[in-house]
């Protein structure tokens, strides 16, 4: 027997709207209907039950508050049941019915119990909104907030993954690729007088030398003189060498042999045999060089082959001495050098100094480095490089190729190298007690005497013995020379013809 709640009558003047009819449900077995009726009081005790139902605590008011006419029906006290037939409202599924023997009565009881929306509840619940006149509007299904958030996050992740995958597919399948703007390839040729043009012309004729001797190994530079395989370099590059290897700009390496060398000029010639297609460099004229002329140096500084640097001629006729490691002066070179600011470093020695027409005007030989005592200064180029003039190099190379030795121009005097005054003073005694002025020599024939101070060579002032030697060696044996000498406080000019002596 199912209990029925008697609804309170509506206040006078108001009529209760008909409740919507729930959708038909399957007919439950007889025993299950009784169990559903027995479970109703337990459901009424939950926090979602209306106020006063089942003796439990009152639930929060729903968001849609019914008017005063419908309030008594929503707050029907539990246990107010009467035996007998149900009123017409209950039979029709009205709000007063909580349980019935049949399926219709069960639906009516479910619809009559007001359900509050719990956003944290599990699953979806069915709720009703009041129409503002004590009745119920159409029902709707509300999804729990947690489930809605989880569902939204899942959809977002899925959409992002799908979008990324589609983007990757689009990028892979697209024929368009990222390409930054860039200048088009222009002509690769350069003006012949540009640094690039000069380098392109000269590099095939420049070589790198690797030498090994009893004292270790070293690296230098040289350049091809002729198709026969003669190569000019510095004496200090090959001095004491037992094995010499020449590497061309193409990377090909061959063995070389020493032809001749001279320490006084710091020049040497080596030769490679059996090499075809050699590219000899054209030789210029160092007499035409002017201060400010552009120059290009090629070499292998620190064994970096085919290194090209550029600069200008900083000075001409710069007296430079180098060597002197032996202590007896036999290895000192005297050079009337071309000075350049083109960077020259160890390994450049013997390489060509080229003019704007890619012609050799000098042989790179020495640099003025920073003071070694100052650790903060660089040990490489500081813009003071010196090259042997090609006119001197050409003469010496020709002699070395012909005879293996070079000749030095001499005047036939012994100089007082301890003299600190201006000019070069002729000694009073020569080496081993011999006369300071060689009898029958060029100076003796010109009237030079011991104690004379030579102040000028061909009108160019000299300030010491080294400068006098350098000026003399810049000439060939047999060349005429004018010396200005100071004797007894008076200057006089003496003319002579340079003699010859074998070099070392």
PDB file of C-alpha atoms in Angstrom, residues 92-263:
ATOM      1  CA  UNK A  92      -3.254  13.485 -12.458  1.00  0.00           C
ATOM      2  CA  UNK A  93       0.337  13.654 -11.282  1.00  0.00           C
ATOM      3  CA  UNK A  94      -0.105  16.791  -9.154  1.00  0.00           C
ATOM      4  CA  UNK A  95       2.398  18.177  -6.774  1.00  0.00           C
ATOM      5  CA  UNK A  96       0.903  16.542  -3.720  1.00  0.00           C
ATOM      6  CA  UNK A  97       1.686  12.973  -4.756  1.00  0.00           C
ATOM      7  CA  UNK A  98       4.954  11.444  -3.454  1.00  0.00           C
ATOM      8  CA  UNK A  99       4.387   7.781  -4.245  1.00  0.00           C
ATOM      9  CA  UNK A 100       1.887   5.599  -6.100  1.00  0.00           C
ATOM     10  CA  UNK A 101       1.310   1.944  -6.658  1.00  0.00           C
ATOM     11  CA  UNK A 102       1.747   2.222 -10.446  1.00  0.00           C
ATOM     12  CA  UNK A 103       4.341   3.755 -12.722  1.00  0.00           C
ATOM     13  CA  UNK A 104       2.281   6.893 -13.174  1.00  0.00           C
ATOM     14  CA  UNK A 105       2.125   7.381  -9.424  1.00  0.00           C
ATOM     15  CA  UNK A 106       5.926   6.914  -9.157  1.00  0.00           C
ATOM     16  CA  UNK A 107       6.492   9.496 -11.871  1.00  0.00           C
ATOM     17  CA  UNK A 108       4.105  11.835 -10.144  1.00  0.00           C
ATOM     18  CA  UNK A 109       6.007  11.433  -6.865  1.00  0.00           C
ATOM     19  CA  UNK A 110       9.338  12.126  -8.562  1.00  0.00           C
ATOM     20  CA  UNK A 111       7.984  15.240 -10.213  1.00  0.00           C
ATOM     21  CA  UNK A 112       6.346  16.468  -6.983  1.00  0.00           C
ATOM     22  CA  UNK A 113       9.560  16.385  -4.924  1.00  0.00           C
ATOM     23  CA  UNK A 114      11.432  19.684  -5.619  1.00  0.00           C
ATOM     24  CA  UNK A 115      15.082  19.001  -6.419  1.00  0.00           C
ATOM     25  CA  UNK A 116      17.724  21.693  -5.734  1.00  0.00           C
ATOM     26  CA  UNK A 117      20.649  22.078  -8.186  1.00  0.00           C
ATOM     27  CA  UNK A 118      23.904  20.869  -6.682  1.00  0.00           C
ATOM     28  CA  UNK A 119      26.859  21.957  -8.908  1.00  0.00           C
ATOM     29  CA  UNK A 120      29.138  19.474  -7.126  1.00  0.00           C
ATOM     30  CA  UNK A 121      26.796  16.566  -7.455  1.00  0.00           C
ATOM     31  CA  UNK A 122      27.729  13.439  -9.364  1.00  0.00           C
ATOM     32  CA  UNK A 123      26.233  13.100 -12.797  1.00  0.00           C
ATOM     33  CA  UNK A 124      23.379  15.079 -14.212  1.00  0.00           C
ATOM     34  CA  UNK A 125      20.163  15.828 -12.301  1.00  0.00           C
ATOM     35  CA  UNK A 126      16.839  16.855 -13.640  1.00  0.00           C
ATOM     36  CA  UNK A 127      15.525  20.127 -12.317  1.00  0.00           C
ATOM     37  CA  UNK A 128      12.480  22.302 -12.888  1.00  0.00           C
ATOM     38  CA  UNK A 129      12.142  26.044 -13.056  1.00  0.00           C
ATOM     39  CA  UNK A 130       9.030  27.728 -11.678  1.00  0.00           C
ATOM     40  CA  UNK A 131       7.009  29.836 -14.017  1.00  0.00           C
ATOM     41  CA  UNK A 132       6.452  32.618 -11.500  1.00  0.00           C
ATOM     42  CA  UNK A 133       2.800  31.623 -10.879  1.00  0.00           C
ATOM     43  CA  UNK A 134       3.284  28.657  -8.632  1.00  0.00           C
ATOM     44  CA  UNK A 135       3.580  26.221 -11.492  1.00  0.00           C
ATOM     45  CA  UNK A 136       6.529  24.542 -13.189  1.00  0.00           C
ATOM     46  CA  UNK A 137       8.009  25.474 -16.515  1.00  0.00           C
ATOM     47  CA  UNK A 138       9.558  23.047 -18.926  1.00  0.00           C
ATOM     48  CA  UNK A 139      12.362  20.997 -17.404  1.00  0.00           C
ATOM     49  CA  UNK A 140      16.016  20.857 -18.536  1.00  0.00           C
ATOM     50  CA  UNK A 141      19.006  18.687 -17.779  1.00  0.00           C
ATOM     51  CA  UNK A 142      21.929  20.402 -15.975  1.00  0.00           C
ATOM     52  CA  UNK A 143      25.478  19.020 -16.105  1.00  0.00           C
ATOM     53  CA  UNK A 144      27.701  19.179 -13.012  1.00  0.00           C
ATOM     54  CA  UNK A 145      30.282  21.995 -12.970  1.00  0.00           C
ATOM     55  CA  UNK A 146      33.214  19.634 -12.557  1.00  0.00           C
ATOM     56  CA  UNK A 147      32.151  17.573 -15.478  1.00  0.00           C
ATOM     57  CA  UNK A 148      31.602  20.683 -17.588  1.00  0.00           C
ATOM     58  CA  UNK A 149      35.108  22.001 -16.822  1.00  0.00           C
ATOM     59  CA  UNK A 150      36.702  18.624 -17.520  1.00  0.00           C
ATOM     60  CA  UNK A 151      34.755  18.296 -20.736  1.00  0.00           C
ATOM     61  CA  UNK A 152      35.780  21.796 -21.855  1.00  0.00           C
ATOM     62  CA  UNK A 153      39.454  21.142 -21.080  1.00  0.00           C
ATOM     63  CA  UNK A 154      39.365  17.878 -22.959  1.00  0.00           C
ATOM     64  CA  UNK A 155      37.793  19.518 -25.976  1.00  0.00           C
ATOM     65  CA  UNK A 156      40.399  22.304 -25.906  1.00  0.00           C
ATOM     66  CA  UNK A 157      43.288  19.852 -25.720  1.00  0.00           C
ATOM     67  CA  UNK A 158      41.852  17.772 -28.485  1.00  0.00           C
ATOM     68  CA  UNK A 159      41.314  20.830 -30.651  1.00  0.00           C
ATOM     69  CA  UNK A 160      44.867  22.047 -30.017  1.00  0.00           C
ATOM     70  CA  UNK A 161      46.364  18.675 -30.846  1.00  0.00           C
ATOM     71  CA  UNK A 162      44.354  18.345 -34.002  1.00  0.00           C
ATOM     72  CA  UNK A 163      45.211  21.900 -35.019  1.00  0.00           C
ATOM     73  CA  UNK A 164      48.940  21.350 -34.451  1.00  0.00           C
ATOM     74  CA  UNK A 165      48.883  18.101 -36.377  1.00  0.00           C
ATOM     75  CA  UNK A 166      47.079  19.752 -39.254  1.00  0.00           C
ATOM     76  CA  UNK A 167      49.615  22.617 -39.162  1.00  0.00           C
ATOM     77  CA  UNK A 168      52.533  20.202 -39.417  1.00  0.00           C
ATOM     78  CA  UNK A 169      50.877  18.426 -42.304  1.00  0.00           C
ATOM     79  CA  UNK A 170      50.232  21.744 -44.005  1.00  0.00           C
ATOM     80  CA  UNK A 171      53.840  22.849 -43.575  1.00  0.00           C
ATOM     81  CA  UNK A 172      55.208  19.554 -44.851  1.00  0.00           C
ATOM     82  CA  UNK A 173      52.919  19.478 -47.809  1.00  0.00           C
ATOM     83  CA  UNK A 174      53.367  23.142 -48.664  1.00  0.00           C
ATOM     84  CA  UNK A 175      55.716  23.972 -51.497  1.00  0.00           C
ATOM     85  CA  UNK A 176      56.537  27.371 -49.948  1.00  0.00           C
ATOM     86  CA  UNK A 177      59.624  27.548 -47.674  1.00  0.00           C
ATOM     87  CA  UNK A 178      61.116  30.324 -45.587  1.00  0.00           C
ATOM     88  CA  UNK A 179      63.808  32.205 -47.456  1.00  0.00           C
ATOM     89  CA  UNK A 180      65.436  35.441 -46.314  1.00  0.00           C
ATOM     90  CA  UNK A 181      66.122  38.189 -48.849  1.00  0.00           C
ATOM     91  CA  UNK A 182      69.583  38.009 -50.378  1.00  0.00           C
ATOM     92  CA  UNK A 183      71.451  39.774 -53.146  1.00  0.00           C
ATOM     93  CA  UNK A 184      71.699  37.929 -56.425  1.00  0.00           C
ATOM     94  CA  UNK A 185      75.035  36.461 -57.498  1.00  0.00           C
ATOM     95  CA  UNK A 186      76.977  39.101 -59.369  1.00  0.00           C
ATOM     96  CA  UNK A 187      79.920  38.700 -61.645  1.00  0.00           C
ATOM     97  CA  UNK A 188      82.774  36.868 -59.952  1.00  0.00           C
ATOM     98  CA  UNK A 189      85.455  38.754 -61.840  1.00  0.00           C
ATOM     99  CA  UNK A 190      87.186  41.647 -60.094  1.00  0.00           C
ATOM    100  CA  UNK A 191      89.087  44.571 -61.494  1.00  0.00           C
ATOM    101  CA  UNK A 192      92.703  43.533 -62.166  1.00  0.00           C
ATOM    102  CA  UNK A 193      94.049  46.349 -59.989  1.00  0.00           C
ATOM    103  CA  UNK A 194      91.801  45.522 -57.033  1.00  0.00           C
ATOM    104  CA  UNK A 195      93.137  43.523 -54.101  1.00  0.00           C
ATOM    105  CA  UNK A 196      91.020  40.574 -55.194  1.00  0.00           C
ATOM    106  CA  UNK A 197      92.245  40.905 -58.774  1.00  0.00           C
ATOM    107  CA  UNK A 198      95.882  41.126 -57.697  1.00  0.00           C
ATOM    108  CA  UNK A 199      95.507  38.108 -55.419  1.00  0.00           C
ATOM    109  CA  UNK A 200      93.848  36.053 -58.145  1.00  0.00           C
ATOM    110  CA  UNK A 201      96.734  36.797 -60.501  1.00  0.00           C
ATOM    111  CA  UNK A 202      99.558  36.181 -58.036  1.00  0.00           C
ATOM    112  CA  UNK A 203      98.410  33.309 -55.819  1.00  0.00           C
ATOM    113  CA  UNK A 204      99.221  30.517 -58.323  1.00  0.00           C
ATOM    114  CA  UNK A 205     102.879  31.632 -58.259  1.00  0.00           C
ATOM    115  CA  UNK A 206     103.245  31.854 -54.455  1.00  0.00           C
ATOM    116  CA  UNK A 207     104.420  28.846 -52.434  1.00  0.00           C
ATOM    117  CA  UNK A 208     104.754  27.860 -48.783  1.00  0.00           C
ATOM    118  CA  UNK A 209     108.036  26.360 -47.606  1.00  0.00           C
ATOM    119  CA  UNK A 210     108.338  23.863 -44.754  1.00  0.00           C
ATOM    120  CA  UNK A 211     111.896  23.209 -43.682  1.00  0.00           C
ATOM    121  CA  UNK A 212     113.510  20.824 -41.230  1.00  0.00           C
ATOM    122  CA  UNK A 213     117.024  20.909 -39.868  1.00  0.00           C
ATOM    123  CA  UNK A 214     119.086  19.964 -36.864  1.00  0.00           C
ATOM    124  CA  UNK A 215     117.665  22.890 -34.961  1.00  0.00           C
ATOM    125  CA  UNK A 216     114.033  22.052 -35.690  1.00  0.00           C
ATOM    126  CA  UNK A 217     111.553  23.146 -38.343  1.00  0.00           C
ATOM    127  CA  UNK A 218     110.080  26.331 -39.683  1.00  0.00           C
ATOM    128  CA  UNK A 219     107.727  27.857 -42.215  1.00  0.00           C
ATOM    129  CA  UNK A 220     108.257  30.552 -44.803  1.00  0.00           C
ATOM    130  CA  UNK A 221     107.084  31.782 -48.169  1.00  0.00           C
ATOM    131  CA  UNK A 222     108.535  32.066 -51.647  1.00  0.00           C
ATOM    132  CA  UNK A 223     107.496  32.761 -55.228  1.00  0.00           C
ATOM    133  CA  UNK A 224     108.245  31.190 -58.594  1.00  0.00           C
ATOM    134  CA  UNK A 225     110.870  32.944 -60.710  1.00  0.00           C
ATOM    135  CA  UNK A 226     110.838  30.894 -63.914  1.00  0.00           C
ATOM    136  CA  UNK A 227     109.331  27.798 -65.587  1.00  0.00           C
ATOM    137  CA  UNK A 228     112.433  25.789 -64.633  1.00  0.00           C
ATOM    138  CA  UNK A 229     111.254  25.721 -61.011  1.00  0.00           C
ATOM    139  CA  UNK A 230     113.494  28.318 -59.339  1.00  0.00           C
ATOM    140  CA  UNK A 231     111.896  29.878 -56.276  1.00  0.00           C
ATOM    141  CA  UNK A 232     113.130  32.963 -54.414  1.00  0.00           C
ATOM    142  CA  UNK A 233     112.849  33.202 -50.625  1.00  0.00           C
ATOM    143  CA  UNK A 234     114.767  34.545 -47.606  1.00  0.00           C
ATOM    144  CA  UNK A 235     118.059  33.123 -46.430  1.00  0.00           C
ATOM    145  CA  UNK A 236     116.834  32.913 -42.839  1.00  0.00           C
ATOM    146  CA  UNK A 237     113.934  30.692 -43.968  1.00  0.00           C
ATOM    147  CA  UNK A 238     116.179  27.908 -45.315  1.00  0.00           C
ATOM    148  CA  UNK A 239     119.333  28.438 -43.243  1.00  0.00           C
ATOM    149  CA  UNK A 240     120.511  25.085 -41.871  1.00  0.00           C
ATOM    150  CA  UNK A 241     117.716  23.185 -43.622  1.00  0.00           C
ATOM    151  CA  UNK A 242     118.201  19.520 -44.487  1.00  0.00           C
ATOM    152  CA  UNK A 243     114.732  18.922 -45.915  1.00  0.00           C
ATOM    153  CA  UNK A 244     112.690  21.495 -47.826  1.00  0.00           C
ATOM    154  CA  UNK A 245     109.102  20.954 -48.946  1.00  0.00           C
ATOM    155  CA  UNK A 246     107.296  23.356 -51.236  1.00  0.00           C
ATOM    156  CA  UNK A 247     103.482  23.563 -51.206  1.00  0.00           C
ATOM    157  CA  UNK A 248     101.678  25.336 -54.037  1.00  0.00           C
ATOM    158  CA  UNK A 249      98.425  27.260 -53.727  1.00  0.00           C
ATOM    159  CA  UNK A 250      96.599  24.194 -55.086  1.00  0.00           C
ATOM    160  CA  UNK A 251      97.748  22.168 -52.090  1.00  0.00           C
ATOM    161  CA  UNK A 252     100.242  20.059 -54.057  1.00  0.00           C
ATOM    162  CA  UNK A 253     103.523  19.500 -52.191  1.00  0.00           C
ATOM    163  CA  UNK A 254     106.910  18.551 -53.669  1.00  0.00           C
ATOM    164  CA  UNK A 255     110.447  18.330 -52.385  1.00  0.00           C
ATOM    165  CA  UNK A 256     112.868  21.152 -53.175  1.00  0.00           C
ATOM    166  CA  UNK A 257     116.658  21.538 -53.117  1.00  0.00           C
ATOM    167  CA  UNK A 258     118.786  24.527 -52.188  1.00  0.00           C
ATOM    168  CA  UNK A 259     120.505  26.269 -55.127  1.00  0.00           C
ATOM    169  CA  UNK A 260     122.279  29.117 -53.340  1.00  0.00           C
ATOM    170  CA  UNK A 261     121.976  31.610 -50.484  1.00  0.00           C
ATOM    171  CA  UNK A 262     123.508  34.800 -49.147  1.00  0.00           C
ATOM    172  CA  UNK A 263     123.175  35.957 -45.547  1.00  0.00           C
TER     173      UNK A 263
END
